[in-house]
Backbone as JSON, one array per atom type, in Angstrom:
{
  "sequence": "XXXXXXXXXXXXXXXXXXXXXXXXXXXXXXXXXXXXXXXXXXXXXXXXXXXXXXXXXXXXXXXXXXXXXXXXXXXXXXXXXXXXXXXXXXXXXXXXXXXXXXXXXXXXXXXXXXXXXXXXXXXXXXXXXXXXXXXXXXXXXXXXXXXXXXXXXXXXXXXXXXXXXXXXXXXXXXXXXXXXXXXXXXXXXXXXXXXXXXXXXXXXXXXXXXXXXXXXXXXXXXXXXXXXXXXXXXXXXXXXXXXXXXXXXXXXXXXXXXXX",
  "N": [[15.07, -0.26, 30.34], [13.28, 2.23, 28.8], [11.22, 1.78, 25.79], [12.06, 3.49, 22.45], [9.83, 5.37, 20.14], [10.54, 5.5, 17.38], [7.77, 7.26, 15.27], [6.8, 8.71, 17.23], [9.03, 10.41, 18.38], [10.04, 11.84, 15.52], [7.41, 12.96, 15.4], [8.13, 15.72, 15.35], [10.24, 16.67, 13.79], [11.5, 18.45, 11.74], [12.15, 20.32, 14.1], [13.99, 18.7, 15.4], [15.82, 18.9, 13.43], [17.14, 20.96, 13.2], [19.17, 21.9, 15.04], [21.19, 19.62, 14.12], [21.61, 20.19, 12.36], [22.89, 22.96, 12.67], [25.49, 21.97, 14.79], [26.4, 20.28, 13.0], [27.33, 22.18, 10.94], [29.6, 23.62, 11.98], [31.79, 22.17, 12.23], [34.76, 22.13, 11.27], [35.53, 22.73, 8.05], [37.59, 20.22, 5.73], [37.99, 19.09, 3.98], [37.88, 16.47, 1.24], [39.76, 14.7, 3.15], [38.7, 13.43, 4.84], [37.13, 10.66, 5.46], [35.84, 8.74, 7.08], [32.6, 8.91, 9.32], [31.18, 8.71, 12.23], [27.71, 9.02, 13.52], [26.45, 8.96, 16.42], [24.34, 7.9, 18.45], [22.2, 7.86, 16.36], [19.81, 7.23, 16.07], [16.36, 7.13, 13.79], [17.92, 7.36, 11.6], [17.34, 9.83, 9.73], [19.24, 12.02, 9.48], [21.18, 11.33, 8.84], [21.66, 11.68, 5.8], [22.41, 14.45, 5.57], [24.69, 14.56, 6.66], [26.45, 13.2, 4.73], [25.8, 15.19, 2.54], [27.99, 17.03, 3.41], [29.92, 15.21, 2.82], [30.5, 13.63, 0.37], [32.55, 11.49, 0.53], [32.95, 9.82, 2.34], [32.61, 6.78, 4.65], [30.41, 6.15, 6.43], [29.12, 5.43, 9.5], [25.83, 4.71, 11.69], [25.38, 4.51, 14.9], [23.25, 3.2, 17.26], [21.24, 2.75, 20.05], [18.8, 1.48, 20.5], [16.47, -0.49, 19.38], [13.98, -0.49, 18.01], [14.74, 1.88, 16.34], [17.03, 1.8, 14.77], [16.43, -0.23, 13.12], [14.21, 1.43, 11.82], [16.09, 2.72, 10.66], [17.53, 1.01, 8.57], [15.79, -0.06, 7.06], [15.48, 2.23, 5.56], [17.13, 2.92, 4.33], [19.0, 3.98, 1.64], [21.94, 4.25, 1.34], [24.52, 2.91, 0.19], [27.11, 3.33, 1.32], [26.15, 3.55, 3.82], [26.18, 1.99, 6.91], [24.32, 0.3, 10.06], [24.54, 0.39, 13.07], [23.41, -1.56, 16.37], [24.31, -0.86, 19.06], [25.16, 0.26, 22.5], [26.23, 3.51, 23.09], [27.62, 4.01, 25.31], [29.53, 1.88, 25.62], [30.43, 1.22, 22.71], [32.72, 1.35, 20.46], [34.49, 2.48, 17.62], [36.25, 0.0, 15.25], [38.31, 1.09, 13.33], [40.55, 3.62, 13.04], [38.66, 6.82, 13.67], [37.57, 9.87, 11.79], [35.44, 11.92, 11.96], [33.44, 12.01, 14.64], [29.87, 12.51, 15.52], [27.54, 13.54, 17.38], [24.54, 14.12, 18.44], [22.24, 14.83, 20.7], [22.11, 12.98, 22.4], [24.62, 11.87, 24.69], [23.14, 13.25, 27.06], [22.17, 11.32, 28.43], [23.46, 9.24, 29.11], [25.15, 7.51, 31.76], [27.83, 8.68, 32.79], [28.95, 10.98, 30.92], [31.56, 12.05, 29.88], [33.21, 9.99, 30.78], [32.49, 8.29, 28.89], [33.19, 9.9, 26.67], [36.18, 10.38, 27.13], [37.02, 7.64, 26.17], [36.23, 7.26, 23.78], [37.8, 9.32, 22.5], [40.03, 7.7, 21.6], [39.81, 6.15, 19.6], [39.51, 8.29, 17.58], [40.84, 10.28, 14.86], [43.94, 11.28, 14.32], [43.95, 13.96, 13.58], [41.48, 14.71, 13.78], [37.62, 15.42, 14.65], [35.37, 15.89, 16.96], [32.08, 16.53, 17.64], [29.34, 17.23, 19.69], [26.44, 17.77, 20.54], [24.18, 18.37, 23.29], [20.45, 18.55, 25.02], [19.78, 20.84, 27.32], [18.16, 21.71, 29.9], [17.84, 21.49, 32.64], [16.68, 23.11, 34.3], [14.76, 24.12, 33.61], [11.04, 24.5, 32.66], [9.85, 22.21, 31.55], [11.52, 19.91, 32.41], [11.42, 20.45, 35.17], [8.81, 20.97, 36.23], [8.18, 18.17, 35.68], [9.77, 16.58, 37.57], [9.05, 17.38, 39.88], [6.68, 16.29, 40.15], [7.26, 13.45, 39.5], [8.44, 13.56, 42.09], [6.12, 13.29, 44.06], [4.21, 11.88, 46.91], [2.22, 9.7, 46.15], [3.29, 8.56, 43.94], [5.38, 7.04, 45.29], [8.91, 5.65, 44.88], [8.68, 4.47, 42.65], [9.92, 5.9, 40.55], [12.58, 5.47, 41.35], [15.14, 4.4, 39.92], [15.17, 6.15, 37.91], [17.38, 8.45, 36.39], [17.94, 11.9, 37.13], [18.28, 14.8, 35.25], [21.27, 16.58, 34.62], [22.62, 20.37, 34.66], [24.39, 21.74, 31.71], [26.05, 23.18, 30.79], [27.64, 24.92, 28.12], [30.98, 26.27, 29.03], [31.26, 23.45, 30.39], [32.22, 21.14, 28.79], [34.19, 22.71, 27.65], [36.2, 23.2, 29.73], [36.22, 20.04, 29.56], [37.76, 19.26, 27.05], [39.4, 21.1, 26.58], [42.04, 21.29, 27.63], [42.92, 18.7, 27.42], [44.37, 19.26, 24.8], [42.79, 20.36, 22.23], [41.6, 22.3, 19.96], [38.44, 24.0, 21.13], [35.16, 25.11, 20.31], [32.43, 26.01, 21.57], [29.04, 26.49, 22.96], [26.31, 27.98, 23.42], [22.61, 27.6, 22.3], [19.3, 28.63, 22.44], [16.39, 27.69, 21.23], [13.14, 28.48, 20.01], [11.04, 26.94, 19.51], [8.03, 26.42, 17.64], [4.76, 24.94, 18.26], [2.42, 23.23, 17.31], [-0.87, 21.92, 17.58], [-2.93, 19.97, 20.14], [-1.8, 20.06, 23.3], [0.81, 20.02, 22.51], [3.2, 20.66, 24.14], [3.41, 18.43, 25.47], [3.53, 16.35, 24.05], [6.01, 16.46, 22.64], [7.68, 16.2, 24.77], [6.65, 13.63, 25.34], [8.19, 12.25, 23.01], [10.92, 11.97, 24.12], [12.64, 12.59, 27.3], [10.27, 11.73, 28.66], [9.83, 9.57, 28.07], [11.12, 6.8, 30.09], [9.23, 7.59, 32.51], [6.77, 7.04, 32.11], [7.33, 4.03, 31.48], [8.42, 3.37, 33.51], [5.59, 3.44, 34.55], [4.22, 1.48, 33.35], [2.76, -1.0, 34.76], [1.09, 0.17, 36.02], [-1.54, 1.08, 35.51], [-3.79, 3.05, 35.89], [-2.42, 5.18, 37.9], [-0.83, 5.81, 36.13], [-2.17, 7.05, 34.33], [-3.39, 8.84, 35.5], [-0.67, 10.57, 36.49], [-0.11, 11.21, 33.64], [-1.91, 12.78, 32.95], [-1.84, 14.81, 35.02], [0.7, 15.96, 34.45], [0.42, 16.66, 31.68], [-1.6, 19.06, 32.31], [-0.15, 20.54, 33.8], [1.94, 21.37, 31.93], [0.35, 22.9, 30.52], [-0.1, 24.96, 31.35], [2.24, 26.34, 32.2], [3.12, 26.22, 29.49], [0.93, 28.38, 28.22], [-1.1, 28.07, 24.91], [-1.11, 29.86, 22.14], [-3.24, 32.02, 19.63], [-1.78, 31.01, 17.08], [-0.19, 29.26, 18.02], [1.77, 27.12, 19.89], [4.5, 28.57, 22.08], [7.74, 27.3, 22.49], [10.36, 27.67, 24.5], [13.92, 25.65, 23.82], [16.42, 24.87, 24.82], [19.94, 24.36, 23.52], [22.68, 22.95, 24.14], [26.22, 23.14, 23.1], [29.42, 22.05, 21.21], [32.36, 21.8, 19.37], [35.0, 20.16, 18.85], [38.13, 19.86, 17.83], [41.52, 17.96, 16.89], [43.88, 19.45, 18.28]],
  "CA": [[15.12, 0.95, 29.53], [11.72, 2.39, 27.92], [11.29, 1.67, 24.29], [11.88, 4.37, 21.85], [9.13, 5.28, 19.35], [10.52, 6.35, 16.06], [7.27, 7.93, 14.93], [6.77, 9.36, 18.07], [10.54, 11.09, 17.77], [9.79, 11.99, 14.19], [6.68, 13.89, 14.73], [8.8, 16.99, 15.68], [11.65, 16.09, 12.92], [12.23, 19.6, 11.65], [12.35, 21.2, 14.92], [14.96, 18.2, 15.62], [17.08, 18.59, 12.73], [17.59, 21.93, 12.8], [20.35, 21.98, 16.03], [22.23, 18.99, 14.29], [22.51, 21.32, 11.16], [23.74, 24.0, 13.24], [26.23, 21.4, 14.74], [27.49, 20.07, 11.91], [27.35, 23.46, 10.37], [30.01, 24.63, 12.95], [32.79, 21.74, 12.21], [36.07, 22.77, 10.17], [36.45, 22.23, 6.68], [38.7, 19.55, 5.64], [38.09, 18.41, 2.3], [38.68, 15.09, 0.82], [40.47, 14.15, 3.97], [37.37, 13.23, 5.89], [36.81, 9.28, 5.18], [35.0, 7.93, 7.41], [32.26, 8.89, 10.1], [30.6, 8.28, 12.97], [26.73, 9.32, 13.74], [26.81, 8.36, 17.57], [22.77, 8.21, 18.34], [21.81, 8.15, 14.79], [18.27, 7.34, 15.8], [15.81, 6.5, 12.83], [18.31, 7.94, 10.44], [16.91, 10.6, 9.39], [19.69, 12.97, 9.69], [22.13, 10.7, 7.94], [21.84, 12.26, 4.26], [23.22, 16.12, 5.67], [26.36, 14.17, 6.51], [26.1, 12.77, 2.98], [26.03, 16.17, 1.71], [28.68, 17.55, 3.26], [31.15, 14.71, 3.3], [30.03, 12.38, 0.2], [33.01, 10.38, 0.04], [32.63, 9.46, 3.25], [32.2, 5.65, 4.96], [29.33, 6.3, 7.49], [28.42, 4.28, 10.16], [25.29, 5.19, 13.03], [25.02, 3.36, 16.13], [22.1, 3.42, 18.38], [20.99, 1.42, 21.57], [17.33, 1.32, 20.57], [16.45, -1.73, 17.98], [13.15, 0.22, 16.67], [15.43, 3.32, 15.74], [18.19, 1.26, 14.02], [15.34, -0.67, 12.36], [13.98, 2.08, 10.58], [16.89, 3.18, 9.68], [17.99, 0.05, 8.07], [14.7, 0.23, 6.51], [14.66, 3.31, 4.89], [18.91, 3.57, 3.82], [19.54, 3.49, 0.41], [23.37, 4.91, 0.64], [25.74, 1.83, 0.59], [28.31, 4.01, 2.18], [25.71, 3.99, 5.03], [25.66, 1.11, 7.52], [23.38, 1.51, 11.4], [24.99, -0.67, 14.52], [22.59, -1.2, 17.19], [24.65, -0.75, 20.34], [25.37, 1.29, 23.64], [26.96, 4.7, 22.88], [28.63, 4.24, 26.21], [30.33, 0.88, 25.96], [30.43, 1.18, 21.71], [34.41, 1.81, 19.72], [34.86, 1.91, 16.35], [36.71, -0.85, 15.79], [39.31, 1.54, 13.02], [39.98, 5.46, 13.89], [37.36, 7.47, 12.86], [37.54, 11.22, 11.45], [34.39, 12.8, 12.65], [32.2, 11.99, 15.37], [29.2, 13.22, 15.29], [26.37, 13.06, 18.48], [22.94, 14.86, 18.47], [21.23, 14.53, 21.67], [22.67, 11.55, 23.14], [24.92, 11.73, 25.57], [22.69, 13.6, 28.24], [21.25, 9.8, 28.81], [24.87, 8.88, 29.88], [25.18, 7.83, 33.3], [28.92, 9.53, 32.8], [29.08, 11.2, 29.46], [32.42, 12.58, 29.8], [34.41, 8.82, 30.37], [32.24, 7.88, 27.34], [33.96, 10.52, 25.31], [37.24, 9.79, 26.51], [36.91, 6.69, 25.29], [35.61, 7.46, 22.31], [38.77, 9.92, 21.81], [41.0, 7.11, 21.72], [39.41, 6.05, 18.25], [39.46, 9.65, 16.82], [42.04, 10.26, 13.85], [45.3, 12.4, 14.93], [43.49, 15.33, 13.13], [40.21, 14.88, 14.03], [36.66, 16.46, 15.23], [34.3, 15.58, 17.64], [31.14, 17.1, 17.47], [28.31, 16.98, 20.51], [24.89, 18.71, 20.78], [22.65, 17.67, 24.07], [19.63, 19.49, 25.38], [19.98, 22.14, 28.22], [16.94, 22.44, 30.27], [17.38, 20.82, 33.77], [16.01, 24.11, 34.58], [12.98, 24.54, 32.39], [9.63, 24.07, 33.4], [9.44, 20.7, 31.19], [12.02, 18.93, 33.76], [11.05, 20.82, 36.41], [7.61, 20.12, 37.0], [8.1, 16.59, 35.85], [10.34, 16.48, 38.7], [7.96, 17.75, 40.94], [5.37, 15.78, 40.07], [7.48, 12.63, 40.24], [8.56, 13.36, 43.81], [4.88, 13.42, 44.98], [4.18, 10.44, 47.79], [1.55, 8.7, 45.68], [4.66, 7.54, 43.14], [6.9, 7.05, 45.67], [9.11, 4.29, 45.0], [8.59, 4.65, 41.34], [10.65, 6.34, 39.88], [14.25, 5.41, 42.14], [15.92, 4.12, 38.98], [15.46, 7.13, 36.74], [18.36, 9.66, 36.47], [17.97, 13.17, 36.79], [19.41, 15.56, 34.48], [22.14, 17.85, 35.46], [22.44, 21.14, 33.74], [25.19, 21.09, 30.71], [26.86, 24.41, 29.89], [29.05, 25.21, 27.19], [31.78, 25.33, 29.73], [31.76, 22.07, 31.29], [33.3, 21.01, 27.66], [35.53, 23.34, 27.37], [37.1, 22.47, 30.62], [37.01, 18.68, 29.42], [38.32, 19.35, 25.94], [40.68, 22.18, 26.33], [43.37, 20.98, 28.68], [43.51, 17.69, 26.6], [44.66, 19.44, 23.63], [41.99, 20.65, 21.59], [40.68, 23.52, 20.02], [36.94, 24.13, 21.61], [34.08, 25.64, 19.88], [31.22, 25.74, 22.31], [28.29, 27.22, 22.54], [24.72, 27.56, 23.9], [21.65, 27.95, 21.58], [17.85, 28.59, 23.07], [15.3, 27.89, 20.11], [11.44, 28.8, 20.69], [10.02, 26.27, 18.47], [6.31, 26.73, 17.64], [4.43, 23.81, 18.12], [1.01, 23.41, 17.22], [-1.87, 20.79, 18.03], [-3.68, 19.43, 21.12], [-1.31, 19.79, 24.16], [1.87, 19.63, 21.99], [4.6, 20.41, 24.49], [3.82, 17.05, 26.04], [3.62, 15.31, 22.7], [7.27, 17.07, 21.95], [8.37, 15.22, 26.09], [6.85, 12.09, 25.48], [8.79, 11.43, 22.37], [12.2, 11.79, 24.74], [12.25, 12.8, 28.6], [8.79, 11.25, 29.65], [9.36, 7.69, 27.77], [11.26, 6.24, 31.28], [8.29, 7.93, 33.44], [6.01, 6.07, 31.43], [7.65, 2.61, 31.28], [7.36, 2.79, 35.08], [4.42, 3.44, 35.27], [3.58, 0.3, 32.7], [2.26, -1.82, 35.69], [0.03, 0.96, 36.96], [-2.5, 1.79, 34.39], [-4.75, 4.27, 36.4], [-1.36, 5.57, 37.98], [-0.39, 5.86, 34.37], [-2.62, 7.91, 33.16], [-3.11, 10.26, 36.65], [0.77, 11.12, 36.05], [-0.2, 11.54, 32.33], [-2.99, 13.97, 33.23], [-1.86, 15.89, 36.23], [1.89, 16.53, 33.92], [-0.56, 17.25, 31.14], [-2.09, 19.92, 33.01], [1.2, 21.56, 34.17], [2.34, 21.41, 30.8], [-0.9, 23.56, 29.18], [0.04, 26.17, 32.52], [3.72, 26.66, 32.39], [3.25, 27.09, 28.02], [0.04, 28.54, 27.35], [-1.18, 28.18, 23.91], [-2.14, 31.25, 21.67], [-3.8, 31.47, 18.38], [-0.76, 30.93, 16.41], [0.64, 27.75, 17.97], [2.32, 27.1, 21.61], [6.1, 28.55, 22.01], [8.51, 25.93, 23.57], [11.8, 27.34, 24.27], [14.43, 25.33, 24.13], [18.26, 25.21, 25.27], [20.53, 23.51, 24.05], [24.58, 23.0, 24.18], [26.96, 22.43, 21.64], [30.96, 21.71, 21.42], [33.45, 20.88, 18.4], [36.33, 19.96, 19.09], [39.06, 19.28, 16.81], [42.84, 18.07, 18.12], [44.83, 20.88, 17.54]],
  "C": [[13.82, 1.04, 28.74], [12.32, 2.34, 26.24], [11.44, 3.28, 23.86], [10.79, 4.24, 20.74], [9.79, 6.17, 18.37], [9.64, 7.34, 15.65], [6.88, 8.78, 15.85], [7.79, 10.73, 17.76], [10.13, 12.12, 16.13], [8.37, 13.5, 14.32], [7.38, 15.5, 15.11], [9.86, 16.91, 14.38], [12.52, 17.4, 12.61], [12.65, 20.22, 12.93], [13.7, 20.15, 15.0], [16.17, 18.35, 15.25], [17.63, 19.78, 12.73], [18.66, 22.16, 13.75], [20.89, 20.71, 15.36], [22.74, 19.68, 12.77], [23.84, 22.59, 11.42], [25.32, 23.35, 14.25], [26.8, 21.25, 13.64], [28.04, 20.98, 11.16], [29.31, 24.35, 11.13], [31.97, 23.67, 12.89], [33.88, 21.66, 10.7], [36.23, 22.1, 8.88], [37.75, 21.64, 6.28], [38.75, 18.2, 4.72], [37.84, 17.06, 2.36], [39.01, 13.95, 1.72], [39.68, 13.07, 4.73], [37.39, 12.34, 4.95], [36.03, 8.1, 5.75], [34.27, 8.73, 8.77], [31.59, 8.28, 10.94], [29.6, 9.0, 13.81], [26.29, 8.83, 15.35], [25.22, 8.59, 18.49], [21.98, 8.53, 17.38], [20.17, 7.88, 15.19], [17.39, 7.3, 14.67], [16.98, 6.99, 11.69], [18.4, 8.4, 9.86], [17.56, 11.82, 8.96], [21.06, 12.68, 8.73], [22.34, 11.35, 6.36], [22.61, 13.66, 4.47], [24.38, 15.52, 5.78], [26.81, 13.53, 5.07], [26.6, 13.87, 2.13], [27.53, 16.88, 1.54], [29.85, 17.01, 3.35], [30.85, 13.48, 1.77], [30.93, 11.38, 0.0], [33.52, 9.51, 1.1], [32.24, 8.05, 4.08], [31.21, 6.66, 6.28], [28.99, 5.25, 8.42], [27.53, 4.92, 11.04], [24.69, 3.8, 13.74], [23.85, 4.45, 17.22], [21.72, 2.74, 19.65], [19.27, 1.09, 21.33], [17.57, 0.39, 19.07], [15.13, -0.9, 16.88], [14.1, 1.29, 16.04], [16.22, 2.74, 14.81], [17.27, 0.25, 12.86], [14.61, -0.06, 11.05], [14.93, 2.89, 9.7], [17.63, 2.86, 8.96], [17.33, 0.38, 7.07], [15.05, 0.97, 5.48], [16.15, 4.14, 4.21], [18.66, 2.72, 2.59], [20.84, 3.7, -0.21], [24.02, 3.56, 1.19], [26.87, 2.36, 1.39], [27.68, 4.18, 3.49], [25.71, 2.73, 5.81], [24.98, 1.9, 9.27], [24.1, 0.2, 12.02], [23.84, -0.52, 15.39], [23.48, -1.71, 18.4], [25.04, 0.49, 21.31], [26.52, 2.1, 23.31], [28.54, 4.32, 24.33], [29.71, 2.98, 26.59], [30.74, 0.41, 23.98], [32.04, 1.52, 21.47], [33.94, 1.04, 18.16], [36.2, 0.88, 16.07], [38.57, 0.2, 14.76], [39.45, 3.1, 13.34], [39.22, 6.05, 12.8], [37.8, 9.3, 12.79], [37.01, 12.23, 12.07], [33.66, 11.9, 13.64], [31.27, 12.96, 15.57], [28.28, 13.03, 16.84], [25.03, 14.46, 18.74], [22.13, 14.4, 19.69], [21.41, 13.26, 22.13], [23.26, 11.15, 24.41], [24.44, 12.09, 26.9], [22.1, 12.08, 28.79], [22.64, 8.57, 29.37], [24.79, 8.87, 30.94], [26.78, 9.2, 33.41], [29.07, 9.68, 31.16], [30.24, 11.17, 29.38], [33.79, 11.12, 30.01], [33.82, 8.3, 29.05], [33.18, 8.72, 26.35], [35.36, 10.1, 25.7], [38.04, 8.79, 26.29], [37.05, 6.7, 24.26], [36.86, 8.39, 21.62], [40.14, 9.02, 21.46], [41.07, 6.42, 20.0], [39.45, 7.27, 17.41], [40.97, 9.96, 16.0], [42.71, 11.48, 14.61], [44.61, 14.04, 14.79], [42.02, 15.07, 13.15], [39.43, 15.35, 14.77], [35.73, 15.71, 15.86], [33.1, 16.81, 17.82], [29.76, 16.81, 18.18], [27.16, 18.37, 20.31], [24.38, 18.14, 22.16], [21.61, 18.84, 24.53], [20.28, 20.2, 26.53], [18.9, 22.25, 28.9], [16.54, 21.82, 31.46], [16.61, 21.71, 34.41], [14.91, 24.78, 34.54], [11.87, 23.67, 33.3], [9.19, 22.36, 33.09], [10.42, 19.46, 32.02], [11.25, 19.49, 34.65], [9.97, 20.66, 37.11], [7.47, 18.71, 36.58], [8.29, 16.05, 36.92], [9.49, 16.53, 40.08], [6.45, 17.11, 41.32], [5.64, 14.2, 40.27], [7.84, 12.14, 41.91], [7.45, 13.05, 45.12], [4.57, 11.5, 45.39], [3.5, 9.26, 46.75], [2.54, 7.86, 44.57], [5.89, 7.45, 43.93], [7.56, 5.35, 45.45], [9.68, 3.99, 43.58], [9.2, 4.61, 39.82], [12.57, 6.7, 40.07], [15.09, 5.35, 41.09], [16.07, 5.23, 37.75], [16.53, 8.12, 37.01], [18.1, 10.79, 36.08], [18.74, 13.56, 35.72], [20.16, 16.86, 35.31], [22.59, 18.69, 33.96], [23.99, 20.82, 32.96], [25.51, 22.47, 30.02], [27.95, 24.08, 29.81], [31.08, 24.95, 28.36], [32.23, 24.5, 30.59], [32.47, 21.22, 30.28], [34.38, 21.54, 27.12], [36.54, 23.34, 28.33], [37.72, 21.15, 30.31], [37.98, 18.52, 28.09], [39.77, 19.92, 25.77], [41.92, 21.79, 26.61], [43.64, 19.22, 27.94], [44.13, 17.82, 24.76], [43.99, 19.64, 22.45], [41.32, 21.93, 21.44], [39.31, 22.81, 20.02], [36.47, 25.24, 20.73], [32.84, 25.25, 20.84], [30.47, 26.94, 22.75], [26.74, 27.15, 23.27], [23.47, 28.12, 22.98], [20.03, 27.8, 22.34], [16.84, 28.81, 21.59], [14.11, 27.98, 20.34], [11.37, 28.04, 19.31], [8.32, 26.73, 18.84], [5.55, 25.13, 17.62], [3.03, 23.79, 18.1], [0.28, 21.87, 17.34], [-2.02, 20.41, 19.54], [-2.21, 19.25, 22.34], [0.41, 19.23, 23.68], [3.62, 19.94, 22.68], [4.43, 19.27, 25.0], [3.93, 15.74, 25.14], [4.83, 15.11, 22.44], [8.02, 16.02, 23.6], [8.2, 14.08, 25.81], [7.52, 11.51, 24.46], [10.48, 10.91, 23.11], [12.12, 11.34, 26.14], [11.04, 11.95, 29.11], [9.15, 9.91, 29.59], [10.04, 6.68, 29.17], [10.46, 6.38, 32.24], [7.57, 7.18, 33.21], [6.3, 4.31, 31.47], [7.28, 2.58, 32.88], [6.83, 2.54, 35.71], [3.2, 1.92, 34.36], [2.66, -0.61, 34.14], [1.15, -1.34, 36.35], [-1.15, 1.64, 36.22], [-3.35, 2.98, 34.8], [-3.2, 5.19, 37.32], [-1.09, 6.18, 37.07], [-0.65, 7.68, 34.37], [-3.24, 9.3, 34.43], [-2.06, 11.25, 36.46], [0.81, 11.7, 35.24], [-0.87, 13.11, 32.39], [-2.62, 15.06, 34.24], [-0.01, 16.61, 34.92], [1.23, 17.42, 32.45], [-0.79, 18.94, 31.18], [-1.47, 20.79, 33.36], [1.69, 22.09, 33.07], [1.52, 22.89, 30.1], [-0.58, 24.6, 30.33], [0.95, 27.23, 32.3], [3.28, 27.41, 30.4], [1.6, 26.84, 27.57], [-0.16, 28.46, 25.59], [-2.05, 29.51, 22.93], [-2.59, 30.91, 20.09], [-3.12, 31.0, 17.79], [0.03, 29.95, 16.33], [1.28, 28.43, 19.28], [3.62, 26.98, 21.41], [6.44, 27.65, 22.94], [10.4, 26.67, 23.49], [12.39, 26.54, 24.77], [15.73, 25.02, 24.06], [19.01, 24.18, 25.25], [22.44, 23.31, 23.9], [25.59, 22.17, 23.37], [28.6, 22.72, 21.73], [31.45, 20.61, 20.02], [34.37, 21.23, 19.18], [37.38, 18.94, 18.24], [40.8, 19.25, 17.4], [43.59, 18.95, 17.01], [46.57, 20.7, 17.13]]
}
């Protein structure tokens, strides 16, 4: 598995946080009741204080699978009600039931998202909410010519172990949710972030999507940086940049679900 870079991740932060606002934004008021959550890809931590806000009496826990991410967000917690786990989303249980789950961009990295969750619903309080976000964009030019560019002969071989993404509309959760007893809220959002500086939609890939292309290509240094340069290049094609800063839309899919 490629390392994650926190500051990497980070240099986008607002554009990041703003779909787990609009998540959390979207799950049912319920006072008091709410006692304990669960941040399920908490990643540096960063996001941890909005659940703070709107829950403060709240036990918190976020689990991650990356050691730098859970690192800095050891680091850099000063809420005792906050602890960070560093393990696999998809083999992780709270060990008592949990209220909220929360997940921001996580589960698309699931070989099977969907036995992870119902797993994960087996821990969820009688009256409780689950709450997913992942991206949307097997479609978009930023998979798509990745794709295209990994398939080419000179990396063949390469890149066998990486998993595609498969697209992720609204209802493919409301199929898995509904029929198990749950009101669904789901949803699809497309944001055009603005992104400004030197070739910044591939700055905005390599903090996520690219970092497994890259680890592969660790062994191949002029490889490397061909891959780097020719995706580069596609990149500055597909989203020209204008005076103003280079639009990036991007799509992504969202689902509460609370048992009804």
């Amino acid at each position: 598995m490629a390392s994650w870079d926190p500051a990497q991740y980070l240099r986008f932060g607002d554009e990041r946080t703003r779909p787990f606002l609009d998540l959390i934004g979207q799950i049912p008021e319920s006072g008091s009741s709410v006692t304990s959550i669960a941040d399920i890809g908490c990643g540096p931590g960063h996001l941890t204080r909005y659940l703070r806000l709107r829950w403060p009496s709240a036990a918190i826990v976020g689990v991650d699978s990356s050691a730098p991410m859970v690192e800095r967000a050891r680091a850099e917690n000063t809420d005792e009600g906050v602890r960070y786990e560093l393990a696999d989303a998809s083999s992780w249980l709270p060990t008592d039931p949990v209220d909220i789950m929360v997940s921001n961009a996580t589960f698309q990295w699931l070989p099977d998202q969907f036995a992870t969750i119902e797993r994960l619903l087996t821990r969820l309080s009688p009256d409780g909410t689950i709450a997913i976000g992942v991206p949307d964009n097997a479609d978009r030019p930023t998979h798509r010519l990745l794709d295209e560019l990994a398939a080419e002969p000179r990396f063949a071989g390469r890149f066998d172990e990486i998993r595609s993404f498969d697209p992720m509309p609204p209802t493919d959760y409301a199929d898995f949710f509904a029929p198990r007893g749950f009101a669904v809220n789901a949803w699809s959002t497309t944001y055009l972030h603005i992104l400004r500086g030197e070739d910044p939609v591939y700055e905005w890939v390599s903090g996520t999507r690219l970092r497994p292309y890259l680890a592969a290509l660790a062994d191949a240094p002029q490889l490397r940086d061909e891959f780097i340069a020719d995706y580069r290049a596609a990149l500055r094609t597909a989203f020209p940049p204008r005076d103003w800063g280079t639009p990036l839309p991007f799509r992504r899919t969202f689902v509460v679900a609370t048992r009804d």
